[in-house]
Coordinates of C-alpha atoms and ligand atoms in Angstrom, one line a residue:
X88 CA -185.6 1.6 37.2
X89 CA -185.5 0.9 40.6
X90 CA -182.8 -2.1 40.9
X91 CA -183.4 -2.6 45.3
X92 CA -183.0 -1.1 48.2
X93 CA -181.3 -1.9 50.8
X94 CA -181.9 -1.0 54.2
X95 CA -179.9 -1.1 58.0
X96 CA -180.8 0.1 61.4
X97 CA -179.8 3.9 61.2
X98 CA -180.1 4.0 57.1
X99 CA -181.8 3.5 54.1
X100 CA -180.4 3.1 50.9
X101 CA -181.5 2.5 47.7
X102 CA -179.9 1.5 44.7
X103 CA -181.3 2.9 41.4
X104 CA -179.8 2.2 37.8
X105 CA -180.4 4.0 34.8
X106 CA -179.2 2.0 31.7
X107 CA -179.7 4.6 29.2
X108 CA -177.3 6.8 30.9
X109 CA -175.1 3.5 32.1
X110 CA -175.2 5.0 35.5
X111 CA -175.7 3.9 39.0
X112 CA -177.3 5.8 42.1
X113 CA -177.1 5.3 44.9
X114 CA -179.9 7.1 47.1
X115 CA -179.6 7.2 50.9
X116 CA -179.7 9.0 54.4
X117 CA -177.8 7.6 57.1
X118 CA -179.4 9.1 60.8
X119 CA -177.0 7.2 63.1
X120 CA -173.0 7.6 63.4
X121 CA -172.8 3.8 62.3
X122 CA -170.6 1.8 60.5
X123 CA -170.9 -0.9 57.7
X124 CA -170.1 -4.2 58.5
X125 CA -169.1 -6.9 56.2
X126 CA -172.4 -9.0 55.7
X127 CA -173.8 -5.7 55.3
X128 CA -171.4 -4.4 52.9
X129 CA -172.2 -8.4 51.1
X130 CA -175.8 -6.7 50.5
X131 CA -174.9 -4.1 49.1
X132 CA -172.6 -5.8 46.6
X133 CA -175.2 -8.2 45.4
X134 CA -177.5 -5.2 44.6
X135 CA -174.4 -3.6 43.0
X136 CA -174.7 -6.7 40.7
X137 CA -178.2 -7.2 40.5
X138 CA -178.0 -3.8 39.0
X139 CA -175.4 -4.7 36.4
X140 CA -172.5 -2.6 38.3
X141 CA -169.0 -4.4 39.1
X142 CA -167.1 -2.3 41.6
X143 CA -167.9 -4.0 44.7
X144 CA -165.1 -2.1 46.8
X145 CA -166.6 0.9 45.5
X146 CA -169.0 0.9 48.0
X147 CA -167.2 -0.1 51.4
X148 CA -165.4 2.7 51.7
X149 CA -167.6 5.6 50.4
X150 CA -171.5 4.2 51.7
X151 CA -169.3 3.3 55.0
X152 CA -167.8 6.7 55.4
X153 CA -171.6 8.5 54.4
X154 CA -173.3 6.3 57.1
X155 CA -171.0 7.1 60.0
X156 CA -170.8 10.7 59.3
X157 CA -175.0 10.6 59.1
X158 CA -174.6 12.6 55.9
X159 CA -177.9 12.3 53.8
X160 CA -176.4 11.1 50.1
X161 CA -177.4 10.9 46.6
X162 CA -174.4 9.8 44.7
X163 CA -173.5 9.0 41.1
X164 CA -172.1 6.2 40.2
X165 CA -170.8 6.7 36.5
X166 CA -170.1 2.9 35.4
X167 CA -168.6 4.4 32.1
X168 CA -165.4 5.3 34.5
X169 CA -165.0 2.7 36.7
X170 CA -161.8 2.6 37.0
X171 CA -161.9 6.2 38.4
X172 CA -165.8 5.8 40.5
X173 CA -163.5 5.0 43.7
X174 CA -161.6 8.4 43.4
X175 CA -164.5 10.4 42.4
X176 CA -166.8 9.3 44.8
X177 CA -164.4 10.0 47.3
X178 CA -164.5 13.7 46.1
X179 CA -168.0 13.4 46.4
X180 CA -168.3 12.1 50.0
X181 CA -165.6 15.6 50.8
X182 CA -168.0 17.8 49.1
X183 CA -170.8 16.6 50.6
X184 CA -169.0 16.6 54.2
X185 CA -168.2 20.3 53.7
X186 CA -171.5 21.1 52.3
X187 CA -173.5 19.0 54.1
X188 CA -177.0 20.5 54.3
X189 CA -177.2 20.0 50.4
X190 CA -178.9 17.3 49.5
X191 CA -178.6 16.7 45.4
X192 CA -176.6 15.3 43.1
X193 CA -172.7 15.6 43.5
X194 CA -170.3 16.4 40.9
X195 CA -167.4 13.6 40.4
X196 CA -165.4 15.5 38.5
X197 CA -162.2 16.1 41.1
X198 CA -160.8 13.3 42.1
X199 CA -158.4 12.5 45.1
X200 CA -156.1 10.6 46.1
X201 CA -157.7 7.8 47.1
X202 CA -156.5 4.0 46.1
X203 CA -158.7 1.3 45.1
X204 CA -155.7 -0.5 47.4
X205 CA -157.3 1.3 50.4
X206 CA -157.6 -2.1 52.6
X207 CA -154.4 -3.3 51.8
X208 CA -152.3 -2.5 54.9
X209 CA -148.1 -2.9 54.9
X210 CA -146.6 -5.9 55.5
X211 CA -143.5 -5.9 58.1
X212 CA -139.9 -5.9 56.6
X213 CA -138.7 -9.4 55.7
X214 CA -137.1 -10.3 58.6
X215 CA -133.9 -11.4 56.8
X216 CA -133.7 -9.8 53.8
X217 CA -135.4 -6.3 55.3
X218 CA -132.3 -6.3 57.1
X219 CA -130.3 -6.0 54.1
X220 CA -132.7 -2.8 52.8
X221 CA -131.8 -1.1 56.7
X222 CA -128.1 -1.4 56.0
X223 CA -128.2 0.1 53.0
X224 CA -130.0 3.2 54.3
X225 CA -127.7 3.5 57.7
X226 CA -125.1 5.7 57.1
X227 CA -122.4 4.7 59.6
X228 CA -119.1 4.0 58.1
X229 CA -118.8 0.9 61.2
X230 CA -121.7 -0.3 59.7
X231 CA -121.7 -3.9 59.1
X232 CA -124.1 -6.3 57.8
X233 CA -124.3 -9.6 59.1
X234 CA -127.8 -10.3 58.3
X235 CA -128.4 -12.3 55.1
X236 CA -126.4 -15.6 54.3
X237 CA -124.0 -14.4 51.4
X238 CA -120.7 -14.8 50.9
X239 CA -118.1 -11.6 50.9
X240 CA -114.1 -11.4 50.4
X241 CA -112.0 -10.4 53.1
X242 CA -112.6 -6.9 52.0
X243 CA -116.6 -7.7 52.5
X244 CA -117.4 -7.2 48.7
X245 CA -119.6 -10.0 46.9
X246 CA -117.8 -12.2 45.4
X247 CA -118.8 -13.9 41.9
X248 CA -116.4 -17.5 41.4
X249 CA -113.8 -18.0 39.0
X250 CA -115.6 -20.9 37.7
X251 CA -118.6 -18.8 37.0
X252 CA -116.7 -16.4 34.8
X253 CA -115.1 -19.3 33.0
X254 CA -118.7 -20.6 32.5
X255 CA -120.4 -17.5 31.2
X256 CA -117.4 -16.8 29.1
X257 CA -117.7 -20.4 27.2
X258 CA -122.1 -19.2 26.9
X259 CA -120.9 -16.5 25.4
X260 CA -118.6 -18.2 22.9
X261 CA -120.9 -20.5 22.0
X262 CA -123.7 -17.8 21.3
X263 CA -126.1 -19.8 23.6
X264 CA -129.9 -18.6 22.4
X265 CA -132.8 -17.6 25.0
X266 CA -135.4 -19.9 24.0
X267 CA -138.1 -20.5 26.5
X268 CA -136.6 -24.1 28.6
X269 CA -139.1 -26.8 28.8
X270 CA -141.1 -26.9 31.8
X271 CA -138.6 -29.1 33.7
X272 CA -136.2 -26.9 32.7
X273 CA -132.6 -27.6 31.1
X274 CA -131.8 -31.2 30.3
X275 CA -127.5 -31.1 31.5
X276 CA -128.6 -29.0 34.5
X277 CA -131.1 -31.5 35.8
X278 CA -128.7 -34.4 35.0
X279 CA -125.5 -33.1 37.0
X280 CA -127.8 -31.3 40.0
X281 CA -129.0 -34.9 40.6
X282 CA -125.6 -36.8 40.5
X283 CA -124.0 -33.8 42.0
X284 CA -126.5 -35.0 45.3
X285 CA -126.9 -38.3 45.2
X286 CA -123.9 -39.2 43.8
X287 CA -123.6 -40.0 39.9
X288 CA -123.0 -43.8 40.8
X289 CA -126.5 -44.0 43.2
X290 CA -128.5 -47.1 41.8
X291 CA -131.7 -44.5 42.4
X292 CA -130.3 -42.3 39.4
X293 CA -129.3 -45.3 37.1
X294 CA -132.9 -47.1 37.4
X295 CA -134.4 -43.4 36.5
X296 CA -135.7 -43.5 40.0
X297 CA -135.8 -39.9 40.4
X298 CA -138.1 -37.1 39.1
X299 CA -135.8 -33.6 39.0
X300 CA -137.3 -30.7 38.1
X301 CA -135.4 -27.5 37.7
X302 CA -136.9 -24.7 39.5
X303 CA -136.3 -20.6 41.2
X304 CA -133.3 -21.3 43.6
X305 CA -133.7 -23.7 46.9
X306 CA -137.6 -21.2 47.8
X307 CA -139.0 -21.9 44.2
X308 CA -138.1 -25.6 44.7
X309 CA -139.8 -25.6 48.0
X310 CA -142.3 -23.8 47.1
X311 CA -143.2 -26.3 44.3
X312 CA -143.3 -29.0 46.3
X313 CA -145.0 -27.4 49.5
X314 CA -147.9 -27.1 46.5
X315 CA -147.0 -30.7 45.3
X316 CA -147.9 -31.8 48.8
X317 CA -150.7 -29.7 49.4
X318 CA -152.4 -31.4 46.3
X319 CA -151.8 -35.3 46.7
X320 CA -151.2 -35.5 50.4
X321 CA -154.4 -33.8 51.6
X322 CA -154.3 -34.5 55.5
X323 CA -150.7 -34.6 55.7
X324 CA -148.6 -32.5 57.4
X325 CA -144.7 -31.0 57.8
X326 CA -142.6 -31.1 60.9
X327 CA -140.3 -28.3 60.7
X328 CA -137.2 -28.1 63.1
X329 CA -137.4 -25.5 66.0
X330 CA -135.9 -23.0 64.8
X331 CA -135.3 -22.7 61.1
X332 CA -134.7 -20.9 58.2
X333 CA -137.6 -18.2 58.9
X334 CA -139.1 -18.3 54.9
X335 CA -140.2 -22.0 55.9
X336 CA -143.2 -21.2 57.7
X337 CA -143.9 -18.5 55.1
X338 CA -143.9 -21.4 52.1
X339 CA -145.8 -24.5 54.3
X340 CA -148.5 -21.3 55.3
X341 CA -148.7 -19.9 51.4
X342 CA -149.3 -23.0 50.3
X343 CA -151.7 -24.1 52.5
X344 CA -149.7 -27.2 53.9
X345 CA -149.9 -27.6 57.6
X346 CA -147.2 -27.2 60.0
X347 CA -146.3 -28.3 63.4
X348 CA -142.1 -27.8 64.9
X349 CA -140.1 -30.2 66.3
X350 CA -137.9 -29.9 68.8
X351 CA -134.2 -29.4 67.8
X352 CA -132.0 -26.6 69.6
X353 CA -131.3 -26.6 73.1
X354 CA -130.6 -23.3 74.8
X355 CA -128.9 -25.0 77.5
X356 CA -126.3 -26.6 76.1
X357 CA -126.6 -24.3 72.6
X358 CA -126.3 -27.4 70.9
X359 CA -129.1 -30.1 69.5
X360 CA -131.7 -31.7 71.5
X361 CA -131.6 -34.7 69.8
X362 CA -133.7 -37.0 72.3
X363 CA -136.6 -34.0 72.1
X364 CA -136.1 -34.1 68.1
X365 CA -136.7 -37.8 68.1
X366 CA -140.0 -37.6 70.7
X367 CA -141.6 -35.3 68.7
X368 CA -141.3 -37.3 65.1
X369 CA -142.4 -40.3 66.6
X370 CA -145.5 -38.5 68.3
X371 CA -145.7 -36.9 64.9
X372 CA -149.4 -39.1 62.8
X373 CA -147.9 -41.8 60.6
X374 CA -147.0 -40.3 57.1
X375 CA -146.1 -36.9 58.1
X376 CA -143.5 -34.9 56.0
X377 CA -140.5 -34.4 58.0
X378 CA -138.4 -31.4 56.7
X379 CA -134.7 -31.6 57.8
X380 CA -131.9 -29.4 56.6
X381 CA -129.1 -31.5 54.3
X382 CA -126.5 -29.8 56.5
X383 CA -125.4 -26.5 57.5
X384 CA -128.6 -25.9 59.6
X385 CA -130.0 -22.7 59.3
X386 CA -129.9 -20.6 61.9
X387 CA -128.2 -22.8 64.3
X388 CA -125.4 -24.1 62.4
X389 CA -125.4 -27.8 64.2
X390 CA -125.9 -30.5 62.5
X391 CA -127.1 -34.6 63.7
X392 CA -123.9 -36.5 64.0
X393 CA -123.9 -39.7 61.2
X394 CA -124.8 -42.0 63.9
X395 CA -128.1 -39.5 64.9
X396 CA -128.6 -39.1 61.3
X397 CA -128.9 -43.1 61.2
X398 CA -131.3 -43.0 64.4
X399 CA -133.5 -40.7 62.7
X400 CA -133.8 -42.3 59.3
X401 CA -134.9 -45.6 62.2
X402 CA -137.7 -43.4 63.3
X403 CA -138.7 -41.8 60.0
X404 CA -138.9 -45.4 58.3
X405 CA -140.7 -46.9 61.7
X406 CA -143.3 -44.0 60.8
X407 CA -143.2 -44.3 57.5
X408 CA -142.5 -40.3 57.2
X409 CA -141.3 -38.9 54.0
X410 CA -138.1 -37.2 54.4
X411 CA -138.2 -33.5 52.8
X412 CA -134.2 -32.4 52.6
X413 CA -133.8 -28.5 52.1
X414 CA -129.9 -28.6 50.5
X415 CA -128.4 -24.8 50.5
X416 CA -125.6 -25.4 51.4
X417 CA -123.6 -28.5 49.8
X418 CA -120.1 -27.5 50.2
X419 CA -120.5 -25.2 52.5
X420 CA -120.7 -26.8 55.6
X421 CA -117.6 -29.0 55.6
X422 CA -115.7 -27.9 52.3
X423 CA -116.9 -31.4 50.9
X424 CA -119.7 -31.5 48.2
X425 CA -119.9 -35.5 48.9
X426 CA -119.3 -35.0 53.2
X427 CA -122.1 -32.7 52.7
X428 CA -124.6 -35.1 50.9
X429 CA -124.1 -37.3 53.7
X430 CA -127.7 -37.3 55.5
X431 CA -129.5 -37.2 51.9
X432 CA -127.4 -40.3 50.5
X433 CA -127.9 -42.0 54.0
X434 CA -131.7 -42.3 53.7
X435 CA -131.9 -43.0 50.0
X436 CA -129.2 -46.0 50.4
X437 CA -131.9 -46.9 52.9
X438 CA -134.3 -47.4 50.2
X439 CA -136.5 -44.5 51.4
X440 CA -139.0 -42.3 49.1
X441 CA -138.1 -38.4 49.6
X442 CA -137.8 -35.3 48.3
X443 CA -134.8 -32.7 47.9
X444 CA -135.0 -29.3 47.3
X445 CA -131.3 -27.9 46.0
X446 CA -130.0 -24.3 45.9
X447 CA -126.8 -23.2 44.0
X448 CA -127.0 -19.4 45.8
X449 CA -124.2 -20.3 48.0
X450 CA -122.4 -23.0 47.0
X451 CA -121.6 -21.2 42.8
X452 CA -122.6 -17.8 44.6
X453 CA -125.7 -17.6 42.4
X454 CA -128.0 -15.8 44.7
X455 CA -129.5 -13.4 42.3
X456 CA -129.7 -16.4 39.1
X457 CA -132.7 -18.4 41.0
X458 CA -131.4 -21.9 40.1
X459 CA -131.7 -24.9 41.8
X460 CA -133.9 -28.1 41.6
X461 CA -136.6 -30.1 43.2
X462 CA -136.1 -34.0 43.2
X463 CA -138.3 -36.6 44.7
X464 CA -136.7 -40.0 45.0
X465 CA -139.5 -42.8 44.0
X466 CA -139.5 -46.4 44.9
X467 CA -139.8 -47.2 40.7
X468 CA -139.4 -45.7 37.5
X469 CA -142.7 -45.3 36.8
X470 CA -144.0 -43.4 39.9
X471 CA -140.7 -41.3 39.1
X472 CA -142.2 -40.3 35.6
X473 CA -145.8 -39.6 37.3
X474 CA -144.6 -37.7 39.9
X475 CA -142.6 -35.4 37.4
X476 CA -145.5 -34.9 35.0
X477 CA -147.1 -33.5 38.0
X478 CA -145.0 -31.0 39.4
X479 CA -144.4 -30.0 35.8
X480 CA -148.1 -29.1 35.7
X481 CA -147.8 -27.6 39.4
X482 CA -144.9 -25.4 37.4
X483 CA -146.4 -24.5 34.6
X484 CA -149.0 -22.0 35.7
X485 CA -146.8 -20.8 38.2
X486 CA -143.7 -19.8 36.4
X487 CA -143.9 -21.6 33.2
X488 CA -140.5 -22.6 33.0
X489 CA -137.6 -21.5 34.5
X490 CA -134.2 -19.2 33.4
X491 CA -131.8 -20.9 31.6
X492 CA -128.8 -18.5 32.5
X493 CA -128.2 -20.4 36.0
X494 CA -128.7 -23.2 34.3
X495 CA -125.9 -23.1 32.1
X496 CA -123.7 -22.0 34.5
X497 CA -124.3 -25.0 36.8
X498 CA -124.3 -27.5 33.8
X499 CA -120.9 -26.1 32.5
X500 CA -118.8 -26.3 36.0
X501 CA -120.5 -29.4 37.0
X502 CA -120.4 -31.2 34.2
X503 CA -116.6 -30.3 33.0
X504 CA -113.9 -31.9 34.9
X505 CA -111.8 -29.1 34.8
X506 CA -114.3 -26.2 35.9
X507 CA -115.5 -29.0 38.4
X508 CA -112.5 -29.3 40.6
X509 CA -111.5 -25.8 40.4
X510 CA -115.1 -25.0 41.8
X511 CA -114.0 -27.6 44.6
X512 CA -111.2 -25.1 45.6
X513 CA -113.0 -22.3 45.0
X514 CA -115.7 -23.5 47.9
X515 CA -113.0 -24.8 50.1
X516 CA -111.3 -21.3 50.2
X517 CA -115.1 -19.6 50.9
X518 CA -115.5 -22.3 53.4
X519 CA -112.0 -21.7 54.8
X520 CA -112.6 -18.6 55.3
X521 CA -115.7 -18.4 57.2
X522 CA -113.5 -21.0 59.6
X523 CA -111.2 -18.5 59.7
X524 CA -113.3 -15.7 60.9
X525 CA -115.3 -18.2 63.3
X526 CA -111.8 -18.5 64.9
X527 CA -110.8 -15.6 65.2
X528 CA -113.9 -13.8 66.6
X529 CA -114.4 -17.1 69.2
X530 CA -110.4 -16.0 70.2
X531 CA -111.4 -12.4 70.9
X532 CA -114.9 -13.2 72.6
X533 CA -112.8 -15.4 74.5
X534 CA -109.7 -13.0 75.9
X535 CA -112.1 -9.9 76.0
X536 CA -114.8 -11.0 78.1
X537 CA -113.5 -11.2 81.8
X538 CA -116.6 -12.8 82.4
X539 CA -115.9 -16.5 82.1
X540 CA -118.5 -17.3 80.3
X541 CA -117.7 -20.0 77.7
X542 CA -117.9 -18.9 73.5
X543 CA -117.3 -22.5 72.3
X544 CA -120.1 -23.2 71.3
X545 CA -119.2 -20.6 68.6
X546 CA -116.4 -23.5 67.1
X547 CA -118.8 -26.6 67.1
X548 CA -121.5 -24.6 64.9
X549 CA -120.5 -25.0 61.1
X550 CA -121.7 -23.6 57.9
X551 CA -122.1 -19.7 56.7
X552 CA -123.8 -18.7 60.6
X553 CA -123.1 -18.3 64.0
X554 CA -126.6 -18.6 66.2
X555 CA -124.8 -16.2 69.3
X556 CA -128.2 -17.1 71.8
X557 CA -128.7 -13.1 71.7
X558 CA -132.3 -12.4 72.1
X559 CA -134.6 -9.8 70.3
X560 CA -133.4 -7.0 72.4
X561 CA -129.5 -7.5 72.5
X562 CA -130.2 -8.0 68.9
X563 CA -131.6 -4.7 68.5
X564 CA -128.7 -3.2 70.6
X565 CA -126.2 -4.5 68.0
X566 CA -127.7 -2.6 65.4
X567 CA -128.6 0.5 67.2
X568 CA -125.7 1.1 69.1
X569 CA -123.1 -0.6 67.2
X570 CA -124.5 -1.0 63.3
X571 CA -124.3 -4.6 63.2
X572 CA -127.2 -5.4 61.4
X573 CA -128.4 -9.2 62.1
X574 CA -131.6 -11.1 62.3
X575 CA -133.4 -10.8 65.7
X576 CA -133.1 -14.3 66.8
X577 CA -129.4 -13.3 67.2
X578 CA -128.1 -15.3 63.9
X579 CA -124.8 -13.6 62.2
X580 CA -124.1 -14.2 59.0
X581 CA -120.5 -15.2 59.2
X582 CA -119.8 -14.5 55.4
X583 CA -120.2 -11.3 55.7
X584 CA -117.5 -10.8 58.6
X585 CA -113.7 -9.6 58.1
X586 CA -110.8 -10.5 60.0
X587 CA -110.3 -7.3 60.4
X588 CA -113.8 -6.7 61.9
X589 CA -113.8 -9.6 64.1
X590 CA -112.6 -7.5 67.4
X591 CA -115.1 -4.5 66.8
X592 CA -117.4 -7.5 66.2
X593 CA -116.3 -9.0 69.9
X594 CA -116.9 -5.6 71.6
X595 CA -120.4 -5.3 70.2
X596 CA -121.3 -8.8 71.3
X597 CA -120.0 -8.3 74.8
X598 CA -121.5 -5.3 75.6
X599 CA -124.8 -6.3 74.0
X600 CA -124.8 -9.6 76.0
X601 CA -124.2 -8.3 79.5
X602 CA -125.2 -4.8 79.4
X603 CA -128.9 -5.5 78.2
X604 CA -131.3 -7.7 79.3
Ligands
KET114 N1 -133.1 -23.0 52.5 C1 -132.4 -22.5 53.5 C2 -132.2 -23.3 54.7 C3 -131.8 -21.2 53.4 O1 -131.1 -20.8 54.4 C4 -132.1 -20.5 52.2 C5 -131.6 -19.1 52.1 C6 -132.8 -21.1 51.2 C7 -133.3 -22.4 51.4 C8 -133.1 -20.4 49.9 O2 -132.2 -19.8 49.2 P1 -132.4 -19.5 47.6 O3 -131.6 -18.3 47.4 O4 -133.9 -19.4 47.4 O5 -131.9 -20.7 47.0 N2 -131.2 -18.4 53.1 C9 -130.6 -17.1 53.1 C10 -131.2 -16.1 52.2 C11 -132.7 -15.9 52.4 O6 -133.2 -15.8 53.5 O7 -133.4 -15.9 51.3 C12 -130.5 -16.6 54.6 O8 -131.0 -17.3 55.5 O9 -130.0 -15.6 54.8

């Protein structure tokens, strides 16, 4: 039975099915070296189907390869082993290339390696945490990795709290179960992440004002809401600063949210440029989603003073913008869980709908647990409770619901008075440190370099980085000559220096900086 044929300048094929034998053929000579473009290779699937046969990438690659070889073909295609067609054809195509005066029916029985993944090509490294994978592999015992924001002792080993112990110990004594969460996620988390941020006492918490939803660390709560957005807000869009946290863009673009920057570091002065921050949210259209970081900004480690913070919440409410806080780093920046809730508490006191996406990686050195929360702050109750219901069914096909072990861990210190202030002098000695090595490698950049140039910028930046204003190819230098592995924009993570380091550190920066260009 003749199913249609399908014809192209330079070949003519024609498909041919033959139920009884649950086969496919596909009948053709190909006289000029061409190729097979797309709405050509369109035809051919729909004949594929017409003749009951689902494999359309089963015929880009072989019918593409016959044509531009201009090898005359009469190929099998056994539907009773699809899964394996791709392979065998494949061996069909080489035996007919090294036989190619015959003209008959091929044999699929070798197959080769050949991947039905053929067109998927390799995505780059992750440009943060693929810097983390080229440590590992670099043998050097100078090495030193500066890349990803996580937290190391003095003798750069992780570092898992005290309070975390003390939490998992008292899971284990109470012979917690692993039933599935509910959607939302666990009831004493959700409660303590939300008065951990706005503050247990905020009027937006006690009038149930806010939806919180447990989700994967500070990207899975993003994530959810970049998706939250993309369904209710159709033509909005999200201002992200310029620079920041590189996964941003990746989120906003999986999601299928727009994305334009604002302005927001200043080369010049290495610090912010507030006026060009301000210019371009007010230029931004009404109603635009305005992404800022809680504190701590990643990669540039400056922050809005309280009185810009209270200029920009002006502008945002002028525009009737909705603030989108990412929060990674509450108690990082300053030592101070409440100093560092200070932007986030400023515009809800305002009376100002948002949302806040929270991490616990740094602060309870959870990275690898995936906990934190998404919480939108609604004008009532009842938009609260709506809002919630949705992202819940934004979750659910997702992820379904989320891990409780994080959960319980964040539930336990928070909510215990006793595991909760011994978690505050946990983060102030992480903090502490970090100030510690910001000092000391600002005092060596400062003696070694004979060049006058002036590191203080170094001191005003705060949180886990230092943003050095080392391009791409200084960068590279670092790690090539002197195995500091860091991301190319020229961000170190400073958790993940020594004291001891911070000299060999110096050296590498000052070479890099004035001996490549
Ligand atoms: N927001 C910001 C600003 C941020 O720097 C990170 C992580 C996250 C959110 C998400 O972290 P999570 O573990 O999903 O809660 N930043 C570090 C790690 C990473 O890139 O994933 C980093 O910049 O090194």
């Amino acid at each position: 039975m003749i199913s249609g044929s399908y014809q192209m300048t330079g070949c003519d094929l024609t498909l041919v099915s033959i139920p009884e034998r649950k086969s496919l053929l596909l009948k053709g000579t190909a006289t000029h070296g061409i190729g097979l473009p797309m709405t050509e290779h369109r035809k051919l699937v729909a004949l594929q189907d017409a003749a009951g046969c689902h494999s359309p990438q089963l015929f880009k690659g072989v019918a593409g390869d016959l044509i531009a070889r201009k090898i005359p073909s009469f190929l099998r295609l056994d539907r009773m082993a699809s899964s394996v067609a791709p392979l065998a054809l494949c061996a069909s195509a080489v035996a007919i290339r090294e036989n190619s005066k015959a003209f008959g029916r091929v044999s699929m029985a070798v197959a080769v390696n050949v991947s039905r993944f053929e067109s998927v090509t390799m995505a780059p490294p992750d440009p943060i945490l693929g810097v983390s994978e080229a440590f590992k592999a670099d043998t050097s015992d100078a090495k030193l990795n500066l890349g990803v924001g996580a937290y190391r002792t003095e003798e750069l080993q992780p570092y898992v709290l005290n309070v975390v112990r003390k939490a998992e110990n008292l899971m284990l004594e109470r012979g917690e179960n692993k039933e599935y969460l509910p959607i939302e996620g666990l009831a004493a988390f959700n409660k303590v992440t939300a008065d951990l941020l706005f503050g247990a006492n905020n009027t937006v918490i006690q009038e149930g004002k806010v939806a919180t939803v447990q989700s994967l660390s500070g990207t899975g709560s993003l994530r959810l809401a970049a998706a939250f957005i993309q369904r209710y807000f159709l033509d909005a869009k999200v201002l992200i600063s310029s620079p920041t946290w590189g996964n941003h863009k990746n989120i906003f673009n999986d999601a299928r949210v727009p994305w334009s920057e604002y302005r927001y570091y200043d080369p010049r002065t290495v610090g912010l440029d507030f006026d060009g921050m301000l210019a371009d949210i007010k230029a931004a259209p009404d109603g635009s989603f305005v992404l800022l970081h809680g504190c701590a900004h990643n990669p540039t480690g400056i922050d809005p003073t309280p009185e810009q913070w209270n200029k920009l919440a002006d502008i945002i409410q002028d525009k009737n913008h909705i603030p989108f806080f990412d929060v990674a780093y509450q108690g990082f920046a300053s030592g101070s869980l409440d100093t560092d809730a200070y932007s986030v508490r400023l515009f809800v006191e305002r009376g100002l709908e948002l949302l806040v996406a929270q991490s616990y990686s740094k602060n309870l050195g959870l990275y690898a647990e995936r906990i934190g929360a998404i919480n939108v702050v609604c004008s009532s109750s009842d938009a609260a409770a709506r809002v919630k219901s949705q992202l819940k069914r934004l979750a659910r096909p997702m992820y379904s619901n989320p891990p409780v072990h994080g959960a319980r861990i964040v539930a336990n210190v928070v909510g215990d008075a006793t595991l909760f202030n011994e978690w505050k002098q946990e983060m102030e000695l992480m903090a502490g440190r970090i100030k510690n090595v910001r000092q000391r490698l600002f005092d060596y950049l400062s003696q070694k370099d004979k060049s006058g140039k002036d590191w203080s910028f170094i001191l005003k930046q705060i949180g886990m980085f230092s943003f050095t204003g080392l391009n791409k190819a200084q960068s590279e230098h670092m790690t090539n000559k002197w195995h500091v592995y860091m991301t190319k924009d020229g961000r170190i993570s400073l958790a993940g220096l020594s004291l001891s380091k911070c000299e060999y550190l110096a050296d590498a920066i000052i070479d890099s900086f004035h001996n490549v260009g």
